[in-house]
Short mmCIF file of C-alpha atoms in Angstrom, two decimals:
data_model
loop_
_atom_site.label_atom_id
_atom_site.label_comp_id
_atom_site.label_asym_id
_atom_site.label_seq_id
_atom_site.Cartn_x
_atom_site.Cartn_y
_atom_site.Cartn_z
CA MET A 1 81.20 164.25 170.03
CA ILE A 2 80.24 164.75 173.72
CA THR A 3 80.97 161.78 176.00
CA LYS A 4 79.13 160.94 179.22
CA ARG A 5 82.11 162.29 181.19
CA ASP A 6 81.95 165.57 179.25
CA HIS A 7 78.20 165.72 179.84
CA ARG A 8 78.67 165.32 183.63
CA ARG A 9 81.34 168.03 183.61
CA LEU A 10 79.03 170.37 181.72
CA VAL A 11 76.16 169.76 184.15
CA PHE A 12 78.48 170.31 187.13
CA ALA A 13 79.76 173.56 185.64
CA ILE A 14 76.23 174.86 185.06
CA VAL A 15 75.24 174.02 188.66
CA PHE A 16 78.44 175.64 190.02
CA ILE A 17 77.83 178.83 188.05
CA ALA A 18 74.20 178.97 189.17
CA ILE A 19 75.16 178.62 192.84
CA ASN A 20 77.71 181.43 192.56
CA ILE A 21 75.22 183.69 190.76
CA ILE A 22 73.00 183.33 193.83
CA LEU A 23 75.73 183.64 196.47
CA LEU A 24 78.07 186.18 194.90
CA PRO A 25 75.86 189.22 195.55
CA LEU A 26 75.66 188.23 199.17
CA ARG A 27 79.45 187.99 199.44
CA ILE A 28 79.91 191.35 197.71
CA LYS A 29 77.30 192.95 199.95
CA SER A 30 79.08 191.82 203.07
CA GLY A 31 82.47 193.23 202.03
CA PHE A 32 83.86 190.25 203.87
CA ASP A 33 86.44 187.60 203.26
CA ALA A 34 85.54 183.93 202.83
CA GLN A 35 86.40 182.83 206.34
CA GLY A 36 82.79 182.57 207.45
CA HIS A 37 83.07 184.91 210.44
CA SER A 38 80.37 187.38 211.45
CA ASN A 39 81.06 191.02 210.57
CA THR A 40 78.48 192.38 213.02
CA ILE A 41 79.99 194.94 215.40
CA ASN A 42 78.17 195.28 218.68
CA THR A 43 78.18 198.68 220.38
CA ASP A 44 77.75 199.53 224.03
CA ASP A 45 74.21 200.75 223.49
CA GLY A 46 73.02 197.52 221.97
CA ASN A 47 73.14 198.72 218.37
CA ALA A 48 75.21 196.98 215.75
CA PHE A 49 76.86 197.66 212.45
CA SER A 50 75.50 194.92 210.15
CA ASP A 51 77.41 193.13 207.42
CA GLY A 52 75.85 194.86 204.44
CA SER A 53 75.43 198.35 205.83
CA SER A 54 78.84 198.70 207.50
CA ALA A 55 81.40 201.06 205.99
CA ILE A 56 84.13 199.18 207.86
CA LYS A 57 84.87 195.99 206.03
CA ILE A 58 87.05 192.95 206.53
CA GLY A 59 89.43 192.54 203.65
CA ALA A 60 91.06 189.55 202.05
CA GLY A 61 93.98 189.04 199.69
CA THR A 62 96.17 192.03 199.00
CA THR A 63 94.02 194.64 200.69
CA TRP A 64 96.98 194.40 203.11
CA THR A 65 100.62 194.23 202.13
CA ASP A 66 103.86 194.20 204.12
CA THR A 67 105.85 195.41 201.15
CA TYR A 68 107.33 198.93 201.22
CA SER A 69 107.51 199.20 197.47
CA PRO A 70 105.52 202.03 195.85
CA ARG A 71 105.08 199.74 192.84
CA HIS A 72 102.64 197.54 194.73
CA LEU A 73 99.02 197.85 193.61
CA LYS A 74 96.44 197.07 196.24
CA GLU A 75 93.53 194.76 195.51
CA GLN A 76 90.14 196.39 194.88
CA ASN A 77 91.81 199.82 194.97
CA VAL A 78 91.97 199.62 198.78
CA ARG A 79 94.61 202.26 199.33
CA ILE A 80 94.67 202.23 203.13
CA SER A 81 93.89 199.35 205.49
CA PHE A 82 94.68 198.58 209.10
CA ARG A 83 95.07 195.75 211.59
CA LEU A 84 94.54 195.59 215.34
CA HIS A 85 96.89 193.62 217.59
CA ASP A 86 97.49 192.48 221.13
CA PRO A 87 100.23 194.73 222.64
CA LYS A 88 102.18 191.56 223.45
CA ASP A 89 102.52 190.93 219.73
CA VAL A 90 102.93 194.50 218.43
CA PRO A 91 104.34 197.06 220.89
CA ARG A 92 102.65 200.32 221.79
CA PRO A 93 103.48 203.23 219.42
CA ASP A 94 106.12 205.12 221.39
CA LYS A 95 109.34 204.33 219.52
CA PHE A 96 109.52 207.70 217.74
CA LEU A 97 108.45 209.92 220.65
CA SER A 98 111.23 212.48 220.95
CA VAL A 99 110.09 214.52 223.97
CA ASP A 100 110.59 212.91 227.38
CA THR A 101 107.40 214.43 228.79
CA PHE A 102 105.35 212.70 226.05
CA PHE A 103 105.93 209.29 227.64
CA CYS A 104 103.43 207.72 230.04
CA LYS A 105 105.29 204.70 231.43
CA ASN A 106 105.12 203.42 235.01
CA ARG A 107 101.81 205.05 235.80
CA ALA A 108 98.57 204.00 237.51
CA ASP A 109 96.21 201.77 235.55
CA LEU A 110 93.17 203.23 233.84
CA PRO A 111 89.83 203.10 235.70
CA PRO A 112 88.01 199.77 235.39
CA SER A 113 85.37 201.40 233.17
CA LEU A 114 88.17 202.12 230.65
CA GLY A 115 89.56 198.61 230.81
CA SER A 116 88.78 195.45 228.89
CA SER A 117 85.56 193.56 229.48
CA GLU A 118 83.49 190.76 227.99
CA LYS A 119 82.36 193.30 225.39
CA GLY A 120 85.91 193.78 224.14
CA ARG A 121 88.87 196.12 224.54
CA LEU A 122 88.92 199.89 224.82
CA PHE A 123 92.66 200.61 224.93
CA ASP A 124 94.38 197.27 225.25
CA PHE A 125 95.32 196.92 221.56
CA THR A 126 97.69 198.42 219.04
CA THR A 127 97.25 199.37 215.39
CA THR A 128 99.31 198.91 212.24
CA VAL A 129 98.57 200.47 208.87
CA SER A 130 99.33 199.64 205.24
CA THR A 131 98.87 202.43 202.70
CA ASN A 132 100.07 203.78 199.40
CA LEU A 133 98.72 207.24 200.16
CA ASN A 134 100.94 210.25 200.83
CA ILE A 135 99.74 211.66 204.16
CA ILE A 136 100.94 214.78 205.97
CA PHE A 137 100.22 215.67 209.61
CA MET A 138 100.21 219.41 210.39
CA GLY A 139 100.05 221.39 213.62
CA ASP A 140 101.70 221.93 216.97
CA SER A 141 103.18 219.52 219.51
CA LEU A 142 99.91 217.56 219.80
CA ALA A 143 99.96 216.91 216.08
CA HIS A 144 103.65 216.11 216.52
CA GLN A 145 103.12 213.36 219.06
CA PHE A 146 100.22 211.70 217.21
CA SER A 147 102.10 211.85 213.89
CA GLN A 148 104.92 210.00 215.68
CA GLY A 149 102.39 207.41 216.83
CA PHE A 150 101.07 207.03 213.28
CA GLU A 151 104.62 206.67 211.98
CA ALA A 152 105.15 203.80 214.41
CA SER A 153 102.13 202.07 212.88
CA VAL A 154 103.41 202.27 209.28
CA LEU A 155 107.15 201.67 209.88
CA GLY A 156 107.63 198.17 211.18
CA LYS A 157 110.64 196.77 212.95
CA GLY A 158 113.74 197.20 210.84
CA HIS A 159 112.34 200.09 208.78
CA GLU A 160 112.93 202.89 211.28
CA GLU A 161 115.70 204.40 209.14
CA LYS A 162 113.11 205.41 206.54
CA ARG A 163 112.06 208.20 208.91
CA VAL A 164 114.10 211.36 208.22
CA VAL A 165 113.95 214.44 210.45
CA HIS A 166 114.72 217.41 208.15
CA LYS A 167 114.38 220.19 210.73
CA LYS A 168 114.23 220.17 214.52
CA TYR A 169 115.04 222.21 217.61
CA ASN A 170 115.95 221.15 221.12
CA ILE A 171 115.01 222.38 224.55
CA GLY A 172 117.24 220.49 226.94
CA ARG A 173 116.65 216.79 226.29
CA LYS A 174 113.44 217.47 224.44
CA GLN A 175 113.63 217.23 220.63
CA PHE A 176 110.84 218.97 218.77
CA ASP A 177 110.56 218.02 215.12
CA CYS A 178 109.56 220.75 212.67
CA LEU A 179 109.71 218.78 209.46
CA VAL A 180 109.76 215.00 209.00
CA THR A 181 109.32 212.56 206.13
CA SER A 182 108.93 208.78 206.30
CA ALA A 183 109.23 207.11 202.92
CA PRO A 184 108.37 204.61 201.76
CA VAL A 185 106.11 203.23 204.49
CA ARG A 186 104.34 199.87 204.63
CA GLY A 187 102.22 199.74 201.48
CA GLY A 188 104.46 202.06 199.49
CA GLY A 189 103.08 205.43 200.65
CA VAL A 190 104.61 208.41 202.45
CA THR A 191 103.92 210.11 205.79
CA ALA A 192 105.18 213.55 206.82
CA PHE A 193 104.89 216.10 209.62
CA TRP A 194 104.97 219.91 209.42
CA ARG A 195 105.02 221.81 212.71
CA TYR A 196 103.36 225.19 212.89
CA THR A 197 101.91 227.27 215.71
CA GLU A 198 100.21 229.86 213.49
CA LEU A 199 97.61 228.74 210.96
CA LEU A 200 99.12 228.59 207.49
CA ASP A 201 98.08 231.42 205.20
CA ARG A 202 99.24 231.76 201.58
CA SER A 203 99.86 235.48 202.07
CA ARG A 204 102.14 235.07 205.12
CA TRP A 205 105.35 233.53 203.85
CA ALA A 206 109.10 233.98 203.54
CA ARG A 207 111.59 232.39 201.20
CA ILE A 208 113.53 230.78 204.06
CA MET A 209 112.36 230.22 207.62
CA PRO A 210 114.21 228.45 210.43
CA CYS A 211 112.78 225.81 212.72
CA TYR A 212 112.03 227.16 216.18
CA THR A 213 109.40 227.27 218.91
CA GLN A 214 106.98 229.78 217.47
CA GLU A 215 106.89 231.04 213.88
CA ARG A 216 104.93 233.89 212.35
CA LYS A 217 105.32 232.94 208.70
CA TRP A 218 105.78 229.77 206.75
CA GLY A 219 108.88 229.14 204.70
CA GLN A 220 109.02 228.15 201.07
CA ASN A 221 112.02 226.05 202.07
CA PHE A 222 109.65 223.86 204.14
CA VAL A 223 107.41 223.25 201.14
CA HIS A 224 110.33 222.51 198.81
CA THR A 225 111.87 220.12 201.33
CA LEU A 226 108.63 218.16 201.59
CA LEU A 227 107.74 218.04 197.90
CA ASP A 228 111.26 217.51 196.53
CA TYR A 229 112.18 214.73 198.96
CA LYS A 230 113.57 211.72 197.07
CA TYR A 231 113.62 208.15 198.31
CA PRO A 232 114.59 204.78 196.79
CA ASP A 233 112.12 202.10 195.72
CA PRO A 234 113.13 199.05 197.81
CA ALA A 235 111.71 196.51 195.32
CA PRO A 236 114.53 194.35 193.83
CA GLU A 237 113.16 194.84 190.33
CA ALA A 238 113.27 198.61 190.77
CA GLY A 239 117.05 198.67 190.59
CA ARG A 240 118.24 202.12 191.60
CA HIS A 241 114.98 203.83 190.81
CA VAL A 242 114.39 206.91 192.97
CA ARG A 243 110.98 208.47 193.59
CA THR A 244 110.03 212.01 194.53
CA VAL A 245 107.18 212.84 196.92
CA SER A 246 105.82 215.64 194.64
CA GLY A 247 102.55 216.00 196.56
CA PHE A 248 100.20 214.65 199.20
CA ASP A 249 96.86 212.91 198.99
CA ALA A 250 95.71 213.89 202.45
CA ALA A 251 96.44 216.24 205.35
CA VAL A 252 95.53 215.64 208.99
CA VAL A 253 95.27 219.09 210.59
CA ARG A 254 95.42 219.99 214.26
CA LEU A 255 94.33 223.60 214.94
CA PRO A 256 96.94 225.22 217.24
CA HIS A 257 94.61 226.38 219.98
CA GLY A 258 96.72 227.86 222.74
CA TRP A 259 99.29 229.30 220.40
CA MET A 260 96.30 231.04 218.86
CA LYS A 261 93.33 232.24 220.94
CA ALA A 262 89.89 230.87 220.19
CA ALA A 263 88.82 234.26 218.81
CA GLN A 264 91.68 234.09 216.24
CA LEU A 265 90.60 230.69 214.95
CA THR A 266 87.92 232.11 212.69
CA ARG A 267 86.08 230.49 209.85
CA GLU A 268 88.13 232.52 207.37
CA ARG A 269 91.47 231.41 208.88
CA ILE A 270 90.44 227.79 209.09
CA ASN A 271 89.03 227.81 205.59
CA GLU A 272 92.32 229.25 204.32
CA VAL A 273 94.16 226.20 205.72
CA VAL A 274 92.09 223.93 203.48
CA ILE A 275 92.88 226.05 200.44
CA PHE A 276 96.57 226.21 201.41
CA CYS A 277 96.80 222.41 201.62
CA GLY A 278 95.25 222.04 198.18
CA LYS A 279 97.19 224.78 196.41
CA MET A 280 100.63 224.36 198.02
CA LEU A 281 100.76 220.59 198.74
CA GLY A 282 98.38 219.06 196.21
CA VAL A 283 96.14 217.68 198.96
CA ARG A 284 92.74 216.25 197.98
CA THR A 285 91.47 215.29 201.45
CA VAL A 286 91.72 217.30 204.68
CA ILE A 287 90.87 215.76 208.05
CA PHE A 288 90.45 218.23 210.93
CA THR A 289 90.91 216.75 214.37
CA THR A 290 88.63 218.62 216.77
CA VAL A 291 90.18 220.54 219.68
CA GLY A 292 89.98 218.81 223.07
CA LEU A 293 90.55 219.93 226.63
CA ASP A 294 94.05 221.23 227.45
CA ASN A 295 95.83 223.80 229.58
CA ASN A 296 94.44 226.60 227.40
CA ALA A 297 90.84 225.95 228.44
CA ILE A 298 90.94 226.53 232.17
CA THR A 299 87.50 228.07 232.58
CA ALA A 300 83.99 227.34 231.37
CA GLU A 301 84.17 230.47 229.22
CA MET A 302 87.36 229.27 227.55
CA TRP A 303 85.84 225.85 226.99
CA ASP A 304 82.90 227.54 225.27
CA GLY A 305 85.48 229.11 222.94
CA VAL A 306 86.82 225.64 222.10
CA THR A 307 83.29 224.42 221.42
CA LYS A 308 82.79 227.27 218.94
CA ILE A 309 86.02 226.34 217.14
CA ASN A 310 84.75 222.81 216.69
CA GLU A 311 81.40 224.07 215.47
CA ILE A 312 83.21 226.07 212.76
CA VAL A 313 85.17 222.99 211.75
CA HIS A 314 82.00 220.95 211.38
CA ASP A 315 80.32 223.69 209.38
CA ILE A 316 83.27 223.99 206.98
CA ALA A 317 83.34 220.22 206.48
CA ARG A 318 79.60 220.01 205.77
CA SER A 319 79.46 223.05 203.50
CA TRP A 320 82.69 222.47 201.59
CA GLU A 321 82.22 222.65 197.83
CA PRO A 322 84.67 220.46 195.94
CA PRO A 323 86.35 221.75 192.76
CA SER A 324 84.81 221.01 189.40
CA ASP A 325 85.98 217.92 187.53
CA GLY A 326 89.49 218.36 186.19
CA GLU A 327 90.33 221.20 188.59
CA ASP A 328 92.91 220.93 191.39
CA GLY A 329 92.06 221.52 195.02
CA VAL A 330 90.68 219.83 198.11
CA LYS A 331 87.74 217.61 197.31
CA TRP A 332 86.82 216.26 200.73
CA VAL A 333 86.91 217.81 204.22
CA LEU A 334 86.31 215.34 207.06
CA VAL A 335 86.25 215.61 210.85
CA GLN A 336 87.88 213.35 213.43
CA GLU A 337 85.84 213.67 216.64
CA PHE A 338 88.86 213.80 218.96
CA SER A 339 87.26 216.27 221.37
CA ASN A 340 84.20 214.10 221.97
CA PHE A 341 86.45 211.08 222.46
CA THR A 342 88.80 212.65 224.98
CA SER A 343 85.90 214.27 226.84
CA ALA A 344 84.32 210.83 227.23
CA VAL A 345 87.62 209.52 228.63
CA LEU A 346 87.85 212.40 231.10
CA ASN A 347 84.25 211.90 232.21
CA GLU A 348 85.01 208.27 233.09
CA ASN A 349 88.17 209.19 234.94
CA GLY A 350 86.52 212.08 236.73
CA LYS A 351 83.72 209.83 237.89
CA HIS A 352 86.25 207.20 239.01
CA ILE A 353 88.21 209.61 241.23
CA GLY A 354 85.10 211.09 242.84
CA TYR A 355 83.98 214.15 240.90
CA ASP A 356 80.42 215.08 240.04
CA VAL A 357 80.40 214.74 236.22
CA SER A 358 76.83 215.95 235.66
CA SER A 359 78.39 219.13 234.25
CA ASN A 360 81.80 220.07 232.82
CA ALA A 361 82.80 222.00 235.92
CA PHE A 362 85.17 219.25 237.09
CA TYR A 363 87.29 219.74 233.94
CA PHE A 364 88.58 222.96 235.46
CA GLU A 365 89.74 221.53 238.79
CA ARG A 366 93.47 222.26 238.68
CA LEU A 367 96.56 221.09 240.52
CA LYS A 368 98.41 223.43 242.82
CA GLY A 369 102.12 223.62 243.43
CA GLY A 370 103.29 221.81 240.33
CA THR A 371 106.58 222.25 238.47
CA THR A 372 105.01 223.29 235.14
CA ASN A 373 104.16 226.88 234.35
CA TRP A 374 100.55 225.92 233.75
CA ALA A 375 97.96 224.44 236.10
CA GLN A 376 97.17 220.88 235.04
CA SER A 377 93.61 219.53 234.94
CA ILE A 378 93.19 216.98 237.72
CA PRO A 379 90.86 214.56 235.84
CA MET A 380 93.24 214.80 232.89
CA VAL A 381 96.43 213.77 234.72
CA CYS A 382 95.49 212.18 238.06
CA ALA A 383 94.41 208.65 238.94
CA ASN A 384 93.13 209.91 242.33
CA LYS A 385 91.57 213.04 243.79
CA PRO A 386 94.58 214.71 245.44
CA LYS A 387 94.29 216.20 248.90
CA ASP A 388 93.84 219.98 248.73
CA ASP A 389 94.44 219.65 244.97
CA MET A 390 98.17 219.46 245.61
CA ASP A 391 100.39 218.24 242.77
CA SER A 392 102.48 216.25 245.27
CA ASP A 393 99.44 214.09 246.11
CA CYS A 394 98.48 213.36 242.47
CA LYS A 395 99.08 209.79 241.38
CA ARG A 396 99.73 210.12 237.66
CA ASN A 397 97.52 208.28 235.17
CA LYS A 398 97.90 206.93 231.61
CA ILE A 399 95.61 209.53 230.00
CA SER A 400 97.75 212.68 229.83
CA PRO A 401 101.39 213.17 230.80
CA ASP A 402 101.22 216.87 231.54
CA GLY A 403 97.75 218.37 231.09
CA ILE A 404 98.49 219.44 227.50
CA HIS A 405 99.39 216.32 225.60
CA TRP A 406 97.85 212.87 225.55
CA CYS A 407 99.38 209.47 226.28
CA VAL A 408 100.12 208.12 222.81
CA GLU A 409 100.71 204.66 224.26
CA THR A 410 97.07 204.65 225.44
CA ILE A 411 95.16 206.78 222.95
CA GLY A 412 97.43 206.50 219.90
CA PRO A 413 96.09 203.18 218.54
CA ARG A 414 92.52 204.48 218.45
CA PHE A 415 93.68 207.77 216.92
CA THR A 416 95.59 205.92 214.20
CA ALA A 417 92.79 203.47 213.44
CA SER A 418 90.31 206.37 213.16
CA ILE A 419 92.54 208.22 210.67
CA ALA A 420 93.04 205.09 208.56
CA CYS A 421 89.28 204.51 208.67
CA LEU A 422 88.38 208.10 207.71
CA LEU A 423 90.83 208.16 204.81
CA GLY A 424 89.32 204.92 203.54
CA CYS A 425 85.96 206.66 203.24
CA VAL A 426 87.19 208.70 200.29
CA HIS A 427 90.20 206.79 198.94
CA ASN A 428 89.22 203.12 199.01
CA GLU A 429 87.47 201.13 196.29
CA ARG A 430 85.61 203.31 193.79
CA PRO A 431 86.10 206.96 194.92
CA PRO A 432 82.81 208.66 195.81
CA GLU A 433 81.37 211.22 193.44
CA ALA A 434 80.86 214.83 194.45
CA THR A 435 77.09 214.50 194.26
CA ALA A 436 74.46 214.79 196.98
CA GLU A 437 74.35 210.99 197.17
CA GLY A 438 78.15 210.72 197.17
CA LEU A 439 78.49 213.28 199.94
CA GLU A 440 75.89 211.53 202.04
CA SER A 441 77.67 208.18 201.69
CA VAL A 442 80.98 209.80 202.75
CA HIS A 443 79.38 211.38 205.81
CA ARG A 444 77.81 208.05 206.82
CA CYS A 445 81.22 206.42 206.54
CA GLU A 446 82.81 209.30 208.47
CA GLN A 447 80.26 208.95 211.26
CA GLU A 448 80.78 205.19 211.48
CA CYS A 449 84.55 205.60 211.77
CA ASN A 450 84.11 208.13 214.57
CA ASN A 451 81.47 205.99 216.31
CA ARG A 452 83.82 203.03 216.13
CA PHE A 453 87.17 204.54 217.17
CA MET A 454 86.61 208.08 218.54
CA SER A 455 84.31 206.71 221.21
CA LEU A 456 84.25 204.33 224.13
CA VAL A 457 82.82 201.50 222.02
CA PRO A 458 84.88 198.37 222.77
CA VAL A 459 86.74 196.55 220.01
CA GLU A 460 85.60 192.94 219.89
CA GLU A 461 88.14 190.23 220.62
CA SER A 462 87.53 188.74 217.18
CA TRP A 463 88.97 191.95 215.68
CA ILE A 464 92.29 191.55 217.50
CA GLY A 465 95.14 189.64 215.82
CA ASN A 466 94.87 186.70 213.42
CA GLU A 467 96.17 188.97 210.62
CA ARG A 468 92.61 190.23 210.10
CA THR A 469 92.59 193.30 207.87
CA PHE A 470 90.06 196.13 208.00
CA PHE A 471 89.33 198.99 205.66
CA ALA A 472 86.62 201.59 205.32
CA SER A 473 84.75 202.54 202.18
CA SER A 474 81.80 204.79 201.37
CA ASN A 475 80.67 202.21 198.79
CA VAL A 476 78.11 200.52 201.03
CA VAL A 477 75.37 198.25 199.74
CA SER A 478 72.22 198.89 201.72
#
């Protein structure tokens, strides 16, 4: 027998269900939590990423976790997410920098055009990451310094001991890491770094190789050290359970331009790196970071060579054919537009200190009389236009410490956020399929991540702090 009270409850339930049937698709389409905030991202050109069409989403629940246990399963299969912070709350990512010339402290402020404004912040924020992916950074000292910045974002205070340097060499006070593993990181994943100055090739190997400045072959001992590394599960219920790395989900690759001439960085050599990562390390996703200005591009002709390298990288990424279902190998090749980003930064600084930036000629204005054995780019390292181009009259900036490397304290948070964003395009939510439609959705997500973080688009104040979690996904409802 149904009472009046039961009847009212039934009517209420039907109304509640009907309302949610109407509203739920809208909530799913937005990819947004239930806080009622706008997810529109304004850009400096007046365009915006709208709620439904944005690949960068605001997560709720356990899309973020502070646990370091690999047992943790993330909500909605969001395997990598990130947060943005005020530097007063989360320090800049320099705690693992091991080379004194990598630091950029006590330097002149950035030009006003690179500062914060009513539109948001360009560099005045920091990034933290939560992931259960196994990620390896590969390359020379530039990859080294940005991997250290990424490690700072995934190893919070009190977890620094999880970072183990397996192989290193020293030049004076400078410590150069050759092989590093951090495990487990926030979210339960693993990060690693492998230094090389010659592109890895399956045919150029030795059973044992030492760690030193410049190698000609890769060592099987490096691979075994990375894959066989064991680490404890910190979860109380895990007891004394020990895990083994075994393989990596993703590789972030820096091409060693400088150690190798532009003419040596051919399509065949770069393509081999992708295959190497898949066959030797189990990698499924490769992210190439494009080559930017450095001390090895001191003329317009050399810069043209760098441009050609980046064109090859883009072509490989767009034409990459993933393995058939059930087969091992790299499935996705993505591009981080680091060169475009750093060039935009240099244009702003060059303009600020008085150069004509209508062409790239000002890139090649070099300091004279410095202490380094290379001539440093003035718009890369100086906060002023030095008299007679003399090193002694250069007031050092917070963009580059030495004309080769970049200030991780300044650029690191955007670099890290862009990597977390790009990896989300292929690893978050339902993984994309290797179809024409799936590839197109991944490339749209890739472009949005680069437009957002490898650019001079400000980050809105509403994105900073408040434990707001972001993640990227190629599963976008249009």
